[in-house]
C-alpha cells in the first residue's frame, strides 16, 4: 500500500513541483484520477514525512495499492525481451510477474513454476528497470507457525553491476529499514514475518485506538501478542499520548530481537539486547518471547489491557478464547483481529467470533468480518473489531 495525496485537478501541477523539489514523489508509480474524476491521487515516496508541511497538509491522504507507471512496466518487459527468446516470451505471456512487493530496497517477486527456469533473466530485467532496487528475491510463500517467508536471492546490484549468479553474501542481506508513516521499522523477512501490505490495516487500527482512548478518556494499554517486529505498535506509539502501556510478544525469538532494536529507537531507551522470555522491562513496556495462548496464565499480565491485537489469521478464531482473559474487563475494551475464512463461511465465522467474545458494548456494532483481499480462490483475508462491554454491563 502506498500513501497518495488527493489533490484537486487544478492544483496538481503546483503540488507536483513541491513534491519533486523535496524528493517526495514516488518514483515509478502513476498518478491516477479519483473515482469522481475531479481530483488526482498522487503517489508519495515512502520517505515523505508522515505529516506534510503547508501547503500540502490541507490535502487528504488515501492508502491505495500503487499503480506502476506503464512505461516502467513495459520497460521491464523490454529488458526481459533482450534476455529471453521471443517465442518463450509469447508462450508464457500470462506468467511473467508484472507485480512485486518492495521491502526497503528489496523487491520480492513470485515466480510461477512454469517460468522458474528464467528466474535469473527475470531478476536481471527487474534490476535494470528499477535502478533503486538492490536485491531481487523469489518468494516461495509463507511457511510454518512463525509465518516466515521463504525468500531466495535471484539477483543483486553489486557495485553498480547487475549480478544473477554467485551473489555475494554482502549483497544478499535481507535486513532492511522500512519507512512507514514517518517511522523506520527494522525487519528481515527471512527471519520474521513482515508485510508492507498491512499498512492500511495498521492505519485503521490507529484510528480505532484513538476512538477507544477517547471513549475511555485516557491513554490505552495495548496488548500485541503476535507482534512480529512491531509494525502495529510503531503506528500507535508514534501517536503522542495514545499508549499508556504496551505488551509486545511473539513466539519467534528472531522477531523479538528485531522488535527490541525497533523499540530501543522508537522509545529512545536501552532495552536488554537479546530476546528473552516475556517480562516487564519498563513501567510501560512488557516485551519478550511467549506463546500467546499461555500469556494470560501469568496473573501479572492478565486482566490488564484495553486493546488486544490478534494477528494470526489462520488461527485467530480458534485462539480467541485463550486470549480474552488478557482484557481489562472493568472498563470498555476492544479486540481487533484478522482471519482467513472461506467466503461462503463468513456468516458462520462471524457467529463463532461473537461466541468466543464476552458481551459486546451496548450501542456498538456486532463484530463482522470485512473482506480485505483474496487469499486463494475460495479463502478471503478479513479483519474485524469488537467493542467489549465491561463486566458489569449486561448484554
Ligand atoms: C501474521 S504474523 C503478524 C506479525 C505482526 N503482527 C505484523 O503485523 O507484522 C503472525 C505472528 O505470530 C507469531 N506467532 C505464531 N504463533 C504464535 C503463538 N502461538 N504465540 C505467539 N506468537 C505466535 C509469528 O511468529 C508471527 O510473527
mmCIF file of C-alpha atoms and ligand atoms in Angstrom:
data_model
loop_
_atom_site.group_PDB
_atom_site.id
_atom_site.type_symbol
_atom_site.label_atom_id
_atom_site.label_comp_id
_atom_site.label_asym_id
_atom_site.label_seq_id
_atom_site.Cartn_x
_atom_site.Cartn_y
_atom_site.Cartn_z
ATOM 1 C CA UNK A 1 0.000 0.000 0.000
ATOM 2 C CA UNK A 2 1.190 3.441 -0.833
ATOM 3 C CA UNK A 3 0.150 6.828 0.539
ATOM 4 C CA UNK A 4 -1.451 9.021 -2.125
ATOM 5 C CA UNK A 5 -2.167 12.717 -1.775
ATOM 6 C CA UNK A 6 -5.688 13.555 -3.002
ATOM 7 C CA UNK A 7 -5.312 16.773 -4.967
ATOM 8 C CA UNK A 8 -7.956 18.787 -6.886
ATOM 9 C CA UNK A 9 -7.134 18.633 -10.602
ATOM 10 C CA UNK A 10 -6.338 22.353 -10.898
ATOM 11 C CA UNK A 11 -3.728 22.166 -8.112
ATOM 12 C CA UNK A 12 -1.880 19.050 -9.325
ATOM 13 C CA UNK A 13 0.909 20.844 -11.185
ATOM 14 C CA UNK A 14 1.858 23.104 -8.272
ATOM 15 C CA UNK A 15 1.751 20.153 -5.838
ATOM 16 C CA UNK A 16 3.950 18.091 -8.169
ATOM 17 C CA UNK A 17 6.503 20.925 -8.218
ATOM 18 C CA UNK A 18 6.729 20.884 -4.394
ATOM 19 C CA UNK A 19 6.876 17.067 -4.193
ATOM 20 C CA UNK A 20 9.593 16.828 -6.875
ATOM 21 C CA UNK A 21 11.629 19.581 -5.230
ATOM 22 C CA UNK A 22 11.625 17.643 -1.935
ATOM 23 C CA UNK A 23 12.002 14.146 -3.430
ATOM 24 C CA UNK A 24 8.572 13.142 -2.013
ATOM 25 C CA UNK A 25 7.024 11.878 -5.270
ATOM 26 C CA UNK A 26 7.084 8.053 -5.518
ATOM 27 C CA UNK A 27 9.248 7.155 -8.457
ATOM 28 C CA UNK A 28 7.947 4.650 -10.995
ATOM 29 C CA UNK A 29 4.346 4.968 -9.759
ATOM 30 C CA UNK A 30 1.416 6.505 -11.564
ATOM 31 C CA UNK A 31 -0.819 9.486 -10.757
ATOM 32 C CA UNK A 32 -4.431 8.456 -11.339
ATOM 33 C CA UNK A 33 -7.867 10.105 -11.213
ATOM 34 C CA UNK A 34 -10.229 9.763 -8.222
ATOM 35 C CA UNK A 35 -13.475 7.850 -8.795
ATOM 36 C CA UNK A 36 -15.388 11.128 -9.206
ATOM 37 C CA UNK A 37 -12.747 12.367 -11.643
ATOM 38 C CA UNK A 38 -12.419 15.800 -10.026
ATOM 39 C CA UNK A 39 -9.177 15.033 -8.169
ATOM 40 C CA UNK A 40 -5.917 13.153 -8.756
ATOM 41 C CA UNK A 41 -4.248 10.629 -6.434
ATOM 42 C CA UNK A 42 -0.559 11.483 -6.322
ATOM 43 C CA UNK A 43 1.741 8.680 -5.039
ATOM 44 C CA UNK A 44 4.034 9.720 -2.184
ATOM 45 C CA UNK A 45 7.545 8.389 -1.723
ATOM 46 C CA UNK A 46 7.942 6.185 1.367
ATOM 47 C CA UNK A 47 10.416 8.741 2.714
ATOM 48 C CA UNK A 48 7.887 11.598 2.588
ATOM 49 C CA UNK A 49 7.143 12.818 6.145
ATOM 50 C CA UNK A 50 4.101 11.393 7.958
ATOM 51 C CA UNK A 51 2.763 14.925 8.408
ATOM 52 C CA UNK A 52 3.373 17.006 5.319
ATOM 53 C CA UNK A 53 4.148 20.703 5.820
ATOM 54 C CA UNK A 54 1.992 23.559 4.455
ATOM 55 C CA UNK A 55 0.547 23.873 1.876
ATOM 56 C CA UNK A 56 0.398 20.080 1.417
ATOM 57 C CA UNK A 57 -1.106 19.378 4.852
ATOM 58 C CA UNK A 58 -4.526 20.556 3.649
ATOM 59 C CA UNK A 59 -4.894 17.593 1.238
ATOM 60 C CA UNK A 60 -6.369 14.272 2.353
ATOM 61 C CA UNK A 61 -4.296 11.081 2.187
ATOM 62 C CA UNK A 62 -5.514 7.751 0.746
ATOM 63 C CA UNK A 63 -3.764 4.421 1.269
ATOM 64 C CA UNK A 64 -4.064 2.561 -2.027
ATOM 65 C CA UNK A 65 -2.275 -0.154 -3.926
ATOM 66 C CA UNK A 66 0.167 1.893 -6.031
ATOM 67 C CA UNK A 67 -0.182 1.662 -9.802
ATOM 68 C CA UNK A 68 3.057 1.143 -11.578
ATOM 69 C CA UNK A 69 3.890 3.583 -14.320
ATOM 70 C CA UNK A 70 3.201 1.626 -17.536
ATOM 71 C CA UNK A 71 6.379 2.993 -19.066
ATOM 72 C CA UNK A 72 8.337 1.204 -16.317
ATOM 73 C CA UNK A 73 6.181 -1.959 -16.537
ATOM 74 C CA UNK A 74 6.781 -2.143 -20.270
ATOM 75 C CA UNK A 75 10.401 -1.215 -19.642
ATOM 76 C CA UNK A 76 10.925 -4.388 -17.578
ATOM 77 C CA UNK A 77 9.399 -6.481 -20.357
ATOM 78 C CA UNK A 78 11.642 -4.693 -22.870
ATOM 79 C CA UNK A 79 14.646 -5.691 -20.790
ATOM 80 C CA UNK A 80 13.305 -9.231 -20.496
ATOM 81 C CA UNK A 81 12.856 -9.441 -24.265
ATOM 82 C CA UNK A 82 16.615 -8.838 -24.638
ATOM 83 C CA UNK A 83 17.304 -11.823 -22.364
ATOM 84 C CA UNK A 84 14.649 -14.368 -23.391
ATOM 85 C CA UNK A 85 13.638 -15.597 -26.862
ATOM 86 C CA UNK A 86 10.510 -14.016 -28.293
ATOM 87 C CA UNK A 87 8.688 -17.368 -28.608
ATOM 88 C CA UNK A 88 9.352 -18.113 -24.910
ATOM 89 C CA UNK A 89 8.091 -14.625 -24.050
ATOM 90 C CA UNK A 90 4.908 -15.167 -26.057
ATOM 91 C CA UNK A 91 4.313 -18.723 -24.777
ATOM 92 C CA UNK A 92 4.347 -17.533 -21.157
ATOM 93 C CA UNK A 93 2.650 -14.180 -21.713
ATOM 94 C CA UNK A 94 0.329 -14.621 -18.691
ATOM 95 C CA UNK A 95 3.012 -15.869 -16.291
ATOM 96 C CA UNK A 96 5.702 -13.151 -16.302
ATOM 97 C CA UNK A 97 5.492 -11.455 -12.886
ATOM 98 C CA UNK A 98 4.233 -7.940 -13.542
ATOM 99 C CA UNK A 99 3.625 -7.228 -9.837
ATOM 100 C CA UNK A 100 6.051 -7.338 -6.925
ATOM 101 C CA UNK A 101 6.405 -6.072 -3.360
ATOM 102 C CA UNK A 102 9.072 -3.609 -2.296
ATOM 103 C CA UNK A 103 10.519 -4.003 1.222
ATOM 104 C CA UNK A 104 13.088 -1.226 1.628
ATOM 105 C CA UNK A 105 15.480 -1.554 -1.309
ATOM 106 C CA UNK A 106 14.483 -5.193 -1.935
ATOM 107 C CA UNK A 107 11.986 -6.417 -4.489
ATOM 108 C CA UNK A 108 10.055 -9.616 -3.804
ATOM 109 C CA UNK A 109 8.717 -11.468 -6.834
ATOM 110 C CA UNK A 110 6.561 -14.572 -7.019
ATOM 111 C CA UNK A 111 7.644 -16.717 -9.946
ATOM 112 C CA UNK A 112 5.239 -19.371 -11.257
ATOM 113 C CA UNK A 113 6.658 -22.897 -11.660
ATOM 114 C CA UNK A 114 6.216 -22.749 -15.453
ATOM 115 C CA UNK A 115 8.822 -19.971 -15.758
ATOM 116 C CA UNK A 116 11.090 -20.790 -12.784
ATOM 117 C CA UNK A 117 13.951 -21.674 -15.172
ATOM 118 C CA UNK A 118 14.014 -17.982 -16.200
ATOM 119 C CA UNK A 119 14.450 -16.649 -12.640
ATOM 120 C CA UNK A 120 17.866 -15.152 -13.462
ATOM 121 C CA UNK A 121 16.566 -13.344 -16.523
ATOM 122 C CA UNK A 122 13.544 -12.066 -14.580
ATOM 123 C CA UNK A 123 15.838 -10.768 -11.820
ATOM 124 C CA UNK A 124 18.122 -9.040 -14.325
ATOM 125 C CA UNK A 125 15.229 -7.390 -16.177
ATOM 126 C CA UNK A 126 13.675 -6.199 -12.882
ATOM 127 C CA UNK A 127 17.005 -4.792 -11.656
ATOM 128 C CA UNK A 128 17.626 -2.989 -14.947
ATOM 129 C CA UNK A 129 14.160 -1.410 -14.961
ATOM 130 C CA UNK A 130 14.204 -0.441 -11.247
ATOM 131 C CA UNK A 131 17.510 1.329 -10.593
ATOM 132 C CA UNK A 132 16.780 1.849 -6.847
ATOM 133 C CA UNK A 133 16.459 -1.900 -6.170
ATOM 134 C CA UNK A 134 19.467 -3.604 -4.527
ATOM 135 C CA UNK A 135 18.220 -7.185 -4.258
ATOM 136 C CA UNK A 136 15.560 -9.273 -6.013
ATOM 137 C CA UNK A 137 14.169 -12.231 -4.069
ATOM 138 C CA UNK A 138 11.997 -15.055 -5.285
ATOM 139 C CA UNK A 139 9.040 -15.594 -2.925
ATOM 140 C CA UNK A 140 8.161 -19.203 -2.239
ATOM 141 C CA UNK A 141 5.407 -18.358 0.234
ATOM 142 C CA UNK A 142 4.905 -18.049 3.976
ATOM 143 C CA UNK A 143 5.801 -21.153 5.933
ATOM 144 C CA UNK A 144 5.140 -22.754 9.312
ATOM 145 C CA UNK A 145 3.767 -21.452 12.587
ATOM 146 C CA UNK A 146 6.139 -18.470 12.550
ATOM 147 C CA UNK A 147 4.798 -17.348 9.131
ATOM 148 C CA UNK A 148 8.284 -16.691 7.752
ATOM 149 C CA UNK A 149 8.612 -16.291 4.008
ATOM 150 C CA UNK A 150 10.970 -18.493 2.085
ATOM 151 C CA UNK A 151 12.913 -15.971 0.030
ATOM 152 C CA UNK A 152 15.753 -16.843 -2.319
ATOM 153 C CA UNK A 153 18.048 -14.135 -3.735
ATOM 154 C CA UNK A 154 17.932 -14.327 -7.546
ATOM 155 C CA UNK A 155 19.664 -11.081 -8.465
ATOM 156 C CA UNK A 156 21.528 -8.182 -6.890
ATOM 157 C CA UNK A 157 23.251 -4.930 -7.715
ATOM 158 C CA UNK A 158 26.893 -5.154 -6.683
ATOM 159 C CA UNK A 159 28.993 -2.002 -7.102
ATOM 160 C CA UNK A 160 26.548 -0.823 -9.767
ATOM 161 C CA UNK A 161 26.666 -4.090 -11.750
ATOM 162 C CA UNK A 162 23.724 -6.486 -12.080
ATOM 163 C CA UNK A 163 24.645 -9.952 -10.749
ATOM 164 C CA UNK A 164 22.462 -13.067 -11.012
ATOM 165 C CA UNK A 165 24.946 -15.838 -10.188
ATOM 166 C CA UNK A 166 27.235 -16.247 -7.180
ATOM 167 C CA UNK A 167 25.549 -13.330 -5.439
ATOM 168 C CA UNK A 168 27.958 -12.302 -2.653
ATOM 169 C CA UNK A 169 26.639 -12.667 0.897
ATOM 170 C CA UNK A 170 27.382 -8.984 1.486
ATOM 171 C CA UNK A 171 24.825 -8.081 -1.238
ATOM 172 C CA UNK A 172 22.130 -10.536 -0.226
ATOM 173 C CA UNK A 173 21.379 -9.332 3.301
ATOM 174 C CA UNK A 174 17.604 -9.195 3.791
ATOM 175 C CA UNK A 175 17.739 -6.994 6.889
ATOM 176 C CA UNK A 176 16.391 -3.559 5.949
ATOM 177 C CA UNK A 177 14.809 -0.433 7.387
ATOM 178 C CA UNK A 178 11.338 0.303 6.046
ATOM 179 C CA UNK A 179 9.794 3.767 6.377
ATOM 180 C CA UNK A 180 6.163 3.743 7.371
ATOM 181 C CA UNK A 181 4.129 6.770 8.451
ATOM 182 C CA UNK A 182 7.244 8.721 9.288
ATOM 183 C CA UNK A 183 8.951 5.976 11.345
ATOM 184 C CA UNK A 184 11.548 3.404 10.364
ATOM 185 C CA UNK A 185 10.927 -0.263 11.096
ATOM 186 C CA UNK A 186 13.839 -2.724 11.019
ATOM 187 C CA UNK A 187 12.768 -6.029 9.542
ATOM 188 C CA UNK A 188 14.235 -9.124 7.959
ATOM 189 C CA UNK A 189 11.584 -11.072 6.055
ATOM 190 C CA UNK A 190 13.886 -14.113 6.025
ATOM 191 C CA UNK A 191 13.817 -14.259 9.849
ATOM 192 C CA UNK A 192 10.468 -12.807 10.901
ATOM 193 C CA UNK A 193 7.103 -12.075 9.310
ATOM 194 C CA UNK A 194 6.716 -8.603 7.859
ATOM 195 C CA UNK A 195 4.423 -7.288 5.146
ATOM 196 C CA UNK A 196 4.222 -3.780 3.740
ATOM 197 C CA UNK A 197 0.723 -4.648 2.513
ATOM 198 C CA UNK A 198 -0.700 -4.304 6.035
ATOM 199 C CA UNK A 199 -0.051 -0.569 6.247
ATOM 200 C CA UNK A 200 -3.717 0.340 5.646
ATOM 201 C CA UNK A 201 -4.726 -2.206 8.287
ATOM 202 C CA UNK A 202 -2.356 -0.545 10.736
ATOM 203 C CA UNK A 203 -3.786 2.899 9.959
ATOM 204 C CA UNK A 204 -7.292 1.548 10.641
ATOM 205 C CA UNK A 205 -6.081 0.117 13.958
ATOM 206 C CA UNK A 206 -4.627 3.520 14.825
ATOM 207 C CA UNK A 207 -7.960 5.228 14.118
ATOM 208 C CA UNK A 208 -9.841 2.648 16.250
ATOM 209 C CA UNK A 209 -7.304 3.029 19.081
ATOM 210 C CA UNK A 210 -7.903 6.757 19.146
ATOM 211 C CA UNK A 211 -11.669 6.124 19.362
ATOM 212 C CA UNK A 212 -11.093 3.732 22.258
ATOM 213 C CA UNK A 213 -8.838 6.232 24.069
ATOM 214 C CA UNK A 214 -11.497 8.897 23.593
ATOM 215 C CA UNK A 215 -14.206 6.610 24.968
ATOM 216 C CA UNK A 216 -12.075 5.733 27.999
ATOM 217 C CA UNK A 217 -10.923 9.333 28.446
ATOM 218 C CA UNK A 218 -7.318 8.202 28.960
ATOM 219 C CA UNK A 219 -4.327 6.673 27.134
ATOM 220 C CA UNK A 220 -4.843 2.978 26.393
ATOM 221 C CA UNK A 221 -2.959 -0.207 27.337
ATOM 222 C CA UNK A 222 -2.230 -2.218 24.209
ATOM 223 C CA UNK A 223 -1.511 -5.943 24.005
ATOM 224 C CA UNK A 224 0.046 -7.263 20.772
ATOM 225 C CA UNK A 225 0.842 -10.961 21.469
ATOM 226 C CA UNK A 226 1.639 -11.752 17.783
ATOM 227 C CA UNK A 227 3.707 -8.593 17.363
ATOM 228 C CA UNK A 228 6.349 -9.772 14.860
ATOM 229 C CA UNK A 229 8.906 -6.968 14.535
ATOM 230 C CA UNK A 230 6.338 -4.482 15.917
ATOM 231 C CA UNK A 231 4.807 -2.629 12.939
ATOM 232 C CA UNK A 232 1.351 -2.305 14.531
ATOM 233 C CA UNK A 233 2.833 -0.808 17.701
ATOM 234 C CA UNK A 234 5.014 1.514 15.647
ATOM 235 C CA UNK A 235 1.967 3.421 14.422
ATOM 236 C CA UNK A 236 0.357 3.523 17.884
ATOM 237 C CA UNK A 237 3.497 4.548 19.788
ATOM 238 C CA UNK A 238 4.164 7.311 17.250
ATOM 239 C CA UNK A 239 0.935 8.981 18.360
ATOM 240 C CA UNK A 240 1.862 11.054 21.365
ATOM 241 C CA UNK A 241 -0.247 10.390 24.469
ATOM 242 C CA UNK A 242 -2.143 7.443 22.960
ATOM 243 C CA UNK A 243 -0.442 4.464 24.645
ATOM 244 C CA UNK A 244 -0.039 4.182 28.426
ATOM 245 C CA UNK A 245 1.364 0.651 28.473
ATOM 246 C CA UNK A 246 2.254 -1.856 25.752
ATOM 247 C CA UNK A 247 2.807 -5.600 25.700
ATOM 248 C CA UNK A 248 4.657 -6.910 22.620
ATOM 249 C CA UNK A 249 5.424 -10.603 22.391
ATOM 250 C CA UNK A 250 5.888 -13.283 19.768
ATOM 251 C CA UNK A 251 6.824 -16.967 19.599
ATOM 252 C CA UNK A 252 9.695 -16.189 17.222
ATOM 253 C CA UNK A 253 12.873 -15.042 19.079
ATOM 254 C CA UNK A 254 14.231 -13.504 15.853
ATOM 255 C CA UNK A 255 11.129 -11.297 15.629
ATOM 256 C CA UNK A 256 11.677 -10.219 19.253
ATOM 257 C CA UNK A 257 15.328 -9.396 18.539
ATOM 258 C CA UNK A 258 14.232 -7.046 15.737
ATOM 259 C CA UNK A 259 11.375 -5.699 17.870
ATOM 260 C CA UNK A 260 13.807 -4.829 20.681
ATOM 261 C CA UNK A 261 16.016 -2.986 18.197
ATOM 262 C CA UNK A 262 12.939 -1.110 16.942
ATOM 263 C CA UNK A 263 11.600 -0.280 20.412
ATOM 264 C CA UNK A 264 15.022 0.969 21.571
ATOM 265 C CA UNK A 265 14.987 3.507 18.740
ATOM 266 C CA UNK A 266 11.294 4.450 18.975
ATOM 267 C CA UNK A 267 11.388 4.797 22.783
ATOM 268 C CA UNK A 268 14.972 6.129 22.893
ATOM 269 C CA UNK A 269 15.700 3.752 25.783
ATOM 270 C CA UNK A 270 18.118 0.879 26.288
ATOM 271 C CA UNK A 271 16.400 -2.496 26.153
ATOM 272 C CA UNK A 272 18.225 -5.723 27.039
ATOM 273 C CA UNK A 273 19.907 -6.592 23.706
ATOM 274 C CA UNK A 274 18.902 -10.256 23.443
ATOM 275 C CA UNK A 275 15.471 -11.821 23.115
ATOM 276 C CA UNK A 276 14.303 -13.355 26.402
ATOM 277 C CA UNK A 277 11.055 -14.800 27.757
ATOM 278 C CA UNK A 278 8.297 -12.261 28.232
ATOM 279 C CA UNK A 279 8.881 -9.887 31.146
ATOM 280 C CA UNK A 280 8.124 -6.353 32.235
ATOM 281 C CA UNK A 281 11.114 -4.337 31.041
ATOM 282 C CA UNK A 282 9.869 -0.843 31.924
ATOM 283 C CA UNK A 283 6.845 0.503 33.814
ATOM 284 C CA UNK A 284 5.128 0.898 30.457
ATOM 285 C CA UNK A 285 6.557 -1.994 28.409
ATOM 286 C CA UNK A 286 6.151 -5.780 28.620
ATOM 287 C CA UNK A 287 8.308 -7.453 25.963
ATOM 288 C CA UNK A 288 9.600 -10.907 25.084
ATOM 289 C CA UNK A 289 9.188 -14.361 23.628
ATOM 290 C CA UNK A 290 5.938 -16.101 24.512
ATOM 291 C CA UNK A 291 3.293 -18.448 23.234
ATOM 292 C CA UNK A 292 0.296 -16.126 23.130
ATOM 293 C CA UNK A 293 -2.085 -18.854 24.252
ATOM 294 C CA UNK A 294 -0.208 -19.120 27.574
ATOM 295 C CA UNK A 295 0.359 -15.466 28.499
ATOM 296 C CA UNK A 296 -2.913 -14.981 30.364
ATOM 297 C CA UNK A 297 -1.898 -17.750 32.821
ATOM 298 C CA UNK A 298 0.513 -15.246 34.379
ATOM 299 C CA UNK A 299 -1.617 -13.068 36.692
ATOM 300 C CA UNK A 300 0.748 -10.124 36.239
ATOM 301 C CA UNK A 301 -0.148 -9.989 32.526
ATOM 302 C CA UNK A 302 -3.847 -10.939 32.543
ATOM 303 C CA UNK A 303 -6.815 -8.603 33.011
ATOM 304 C CA UNK A 304 -4.714 -5.545 32.184
ATOM 305 C CA UNK A 305 -5.254 -4.499 28.564
ATOM 306 C CA UNK A 306 -7.729 -2.206 26.772
ATOM 307 C CA UNK A 307 -6.831 -3.174 23.202
ATOM 308 C CA UNK A 308 -5.982 -6.714 22.105
ATOM 309 C CA UNK A 309 -4.500 -7.235 18.624
ATOM 310 C CA UNK A 310 -4.945 -10.739 17.224
ATOM 311 C CA UNK A 311 -2.949 -11.148 14.049
ATOM 312 C CA UNK A 312 -2.587 -14.858 13.411
ATOM 313 C CA UNK A 313 -5.139 -15.089 10.607
ATOM 314 C CA UNK A 314 -5.107 -18.879 10.198
ATOM 315 C CA UNK A 315 -5.927 -19.440 13.864
ATOM 316 C CA UNK A 316 -7.457 -16.190 15.137
ATOM 317 C CA UNK A 317 -10.952 -17.529 15.788
ATOM 318 C CA UNK A 318 -9.796 -20.758 17.481
ATOM 319 C CA UNK A 319 -7.275 -18.949 19.620
ATOM 320 C CA UNK A 320 -9.559 -16.077 20.772
ATOM 321 C CA UNK A 321 -10.864 -17.777 23.955
ATOM 322 C CA UNK A 322 -7.329 -18.228 25.314
ATOM 323 C CA UNK A 323 -6.595 -14.512 24.796
ATOM 324 C CA UNK A 324 -9.749 -12.936 26.224
ATOM 325 C CA UNK A 325 -8.529 -13.152 29.877
ATOM 326 C CA UNK A 326 -5.847 -10.613 28.911
ATOM 327 C CA UNK A 327 -8.508 -7.872 28.623
ATOM 328 C CA UNK A 328 -9.270 -5.493 31.468
ATOM 329 C CA UNK A 329 -12.986 -6.128 31.923
ATOM 330 C CA UNK A 330 -13.516 -3.275 34.384
ATOM 331 C CA UNK A 331 -13.924 -0.807 31.512
ATOM 332 C CA UNK A 332 -14.791 -0.988 27.774
ATOM 333 C CA UNK A 333 -12.129 -2.659 25.674
ATOM 334 C CA UNK A 334 -11.530 -3.726 22.102
ATOM 335 C CA UNK A 335 -10.391 -6.799 20.177
ATOM 336 C CA UNK A 336 -9.021 -6.150 16.716
ATOM 337 C CA UNK A 337 -8.254 -9.202 14.609
ATOM 338 C CA UNK A 338 -7.593 -10.648 11.204
ATOM 339 C CA UNK A 339 -8.847 -14.006 9.993
ATOM 340 C CA UNK A 340 -8.670 -16.139 6.875
ATOM 341 C CA UNK A 341 -12.118 -17.527 6.103
ATOM 342 C CA UNK A 342 -13.849 -19.147 3.123
ATOM 343 C CA UNK A 343 -16.140 -16.540 1.575
ATOM 344 C CA UNK A 344 -19.076 -18.946 1.898
ATOM 345 C CA UNK A 345 -18.428 -19.262 5.651
ATOM 346 C CA UNK A 346 -18.135 -15.617 6.649
ATOM 347 C CA UNK A 347 -21.541 -15.530 8.352
ATOM 348 C CA UNK A 348 -20.814 -18.624 10.458
ATOM 349 C CA UNK A 349 -17.348 -17.245 11.276
ATOM 350 C CA UNK A 350 -19.000 -14.011 12.495
ATOM 351 C CA UNK A 351 -21.135 -16.116 14.845
ATOM 352 C CA UNK A 352 -18.094 -18.036 16.105
ATOM 353 C CA UNK A 353 -16.278 -14.763 16.814
ATOM 354 C CA UNK A 354 -19.279 -13.425 18.726
ATOM 355 C CA UNK A 355 -19.495 -16.651 20.759
ATOM 356 C CA UNK A 356 -15.787 -16.536 21.587
ATOM 357 C CA UNK A 357 -16.012 -12.977 22.890
ATOM 358 C CA UNK A 358 -17.514 -11.527 26.068
ATOM 359 C CA UNK A 359 -20.682 -9.417 25.635
ATOM 360 C CA UNK A 360 -20.412 -6.595 23.117
ATOM 361 C CA UNK A 361 -20.555 -2.988 24.338
ATOM 362 C CA UNK A 362 -24.080 -1.595 24.079
ATOM 363 C CA UNK A 363 -24.580 0.726 21.126
ATOM 364 C CA UNK A 364 -21.654 -0.710 19.142
ATOM 365 C CA UNK A 365 -21.971 -2.968 16.083
ATOM 366 C CA UNK A 366 -21.592 -6.745 16.361
ATOM 367 C CA UNK A 367 -18.155 -7.900 15.158
ATOM 368 C CA UNK A 368 -18.343 -8.596 11.473
ATOM 369 C CA UNK A 369 -15.588 -9.799 9.149
ATOM 370 C CA UNK A 370 -14.751 -7.376 6.348
ATOM 371 C CA UNK A 371 -13.024 -8.890 3.320
ATOM 372 C CA UNK A 372 -9.672 -7.190 2.714
ATOM 373 C CA UNK A 373 -8.341 -9.305 -0.132
ATOM 374 C CA UNK A 374 -8.313 -12.762 -1.706
ATOM 375 C CA UNK A 375 -6.088 -15.302 -0.003
ATOM 376 C CA UNK A 376 -6.825 -18.072 -2.501
ATOM 377 C CA UNK A 377 -9.609 -18.820 -4.955
ATOM 378 C CA UNK A 378 -12.025 -19.579 -2.066
ATOM 379 C CA UNK A 379 -10.398 -18.067 1.041
ATOM 380 C CA UNK A 380 -10.547 -14.394 1.980
ATOM 381 C CA UNK A 381 -8.312 -12.396 4.320
ATOM 382 C CA UNK A 382 -10.674 -10.431 6.560
ATOM 383 C CA UNK A 383 -10.474 -8.128 9.538
ATOM 384 C CA UNK A 384 -12.866 -7.258 12.344
ATOM 385 C CA UNK A 385 -13.085 -5.258 15.516
ATOM 386 C CA UNK A 386 -15.247 -5.847 18.570
ATOM 387 C CA UNK A 387 -16.060 -3.364 21.297
ATOM 388 C CA UNK A 388 -16.283 -5.305 24.554
ATOM 389 C CA UNK A 389 -18.579 -4.321 27.428
ATOM 390 C CA UNK A 390 -17.170 -4.005 30.949
ATOM 391 C CA UNK A 391 -18.174 -6.941 33.108
ATOM 392 C CA UNK A 392 -20.845 -5.015 34.985
ATOM 393 C CA UNK A 393 -22.761 -4.173 31.795
ATOM 394 C CA UNK A 394 -25.409 -6.690 30.707
ATOM 395 C CA UNK A 395 -25.608 -7.965 27.113
HETATM 396 C C1 LIG B 1 0.843 -12.843 10.575
HETATM 397 S S1 LIG B 1 2.265 -12.598 11.590
HETATM 398 C C2 LIG B 1 1.902 -10.966 12.218
HETATM 399 C C3 LIG B 1 3.109 -10.245 12.746
HETATM 400 C C4 LIG B 1 2.886 -8.770 13.077
HETATM 401 N N1 LIG B 1 1.747 -8.576 13.947
HETATM 402 C C5 LIG B 1 2.776 -7.954 11.800
HETATM 403 O O1 LIG B 1 1.707 -7.396 11.550
HETATM 404 O O2 LIG B 1 3.757 -7.840 11.070
HETATM 405 C C6 LIG B 1 1.924 -13.664 12.940
HETATM 406 C C7 LIG B 1 2.996 -13.661 14.031
HETATM 407 O O3 LIG B 1 2.558 -14.549 15.064
HETATM 408 C C8 LIG B 1 3.661 -15.274 15.558
HETATM 409 N N2 LIG B 1 3.129 -16.494 16.193
HETATM 410 C C9 LIG B 1 2.697 -17.643 15.623
HETATM 411 N N3 LIG B 1 2.191 -18.477 16.562
HETATM 412 C C10 LIG B 1 2.294 -17.840 17.750
HETATM 413 C C11 LIG B 1 1.952 -18.170 19.083
HETATM 414 N N4 LIG B 1 1.368 -19.331 19.399
HETATM 415 N N5 LIG B 1 2.211 -17.267 20.050
HETATM 416 C C12 LIG B 1 2.803 -16.081 19.771
HETATM 417 N N6 LIG B 1 3.157 -15.707 18.529
HETATM 418 C C13 LIG B 1 2.900 -16.574 17.522
HETATM 419 C C14 LIG B 1 4.564 -15.491 14.350
HETATM 420 O O4 LIG B 1 5.903 -15.686 14.736
HETATM 421 C C15 LIG B 1 4.347 -14.170 13.572
HETATM 422 O O5 LIG B 1 5.323 -13.210 13.905
#
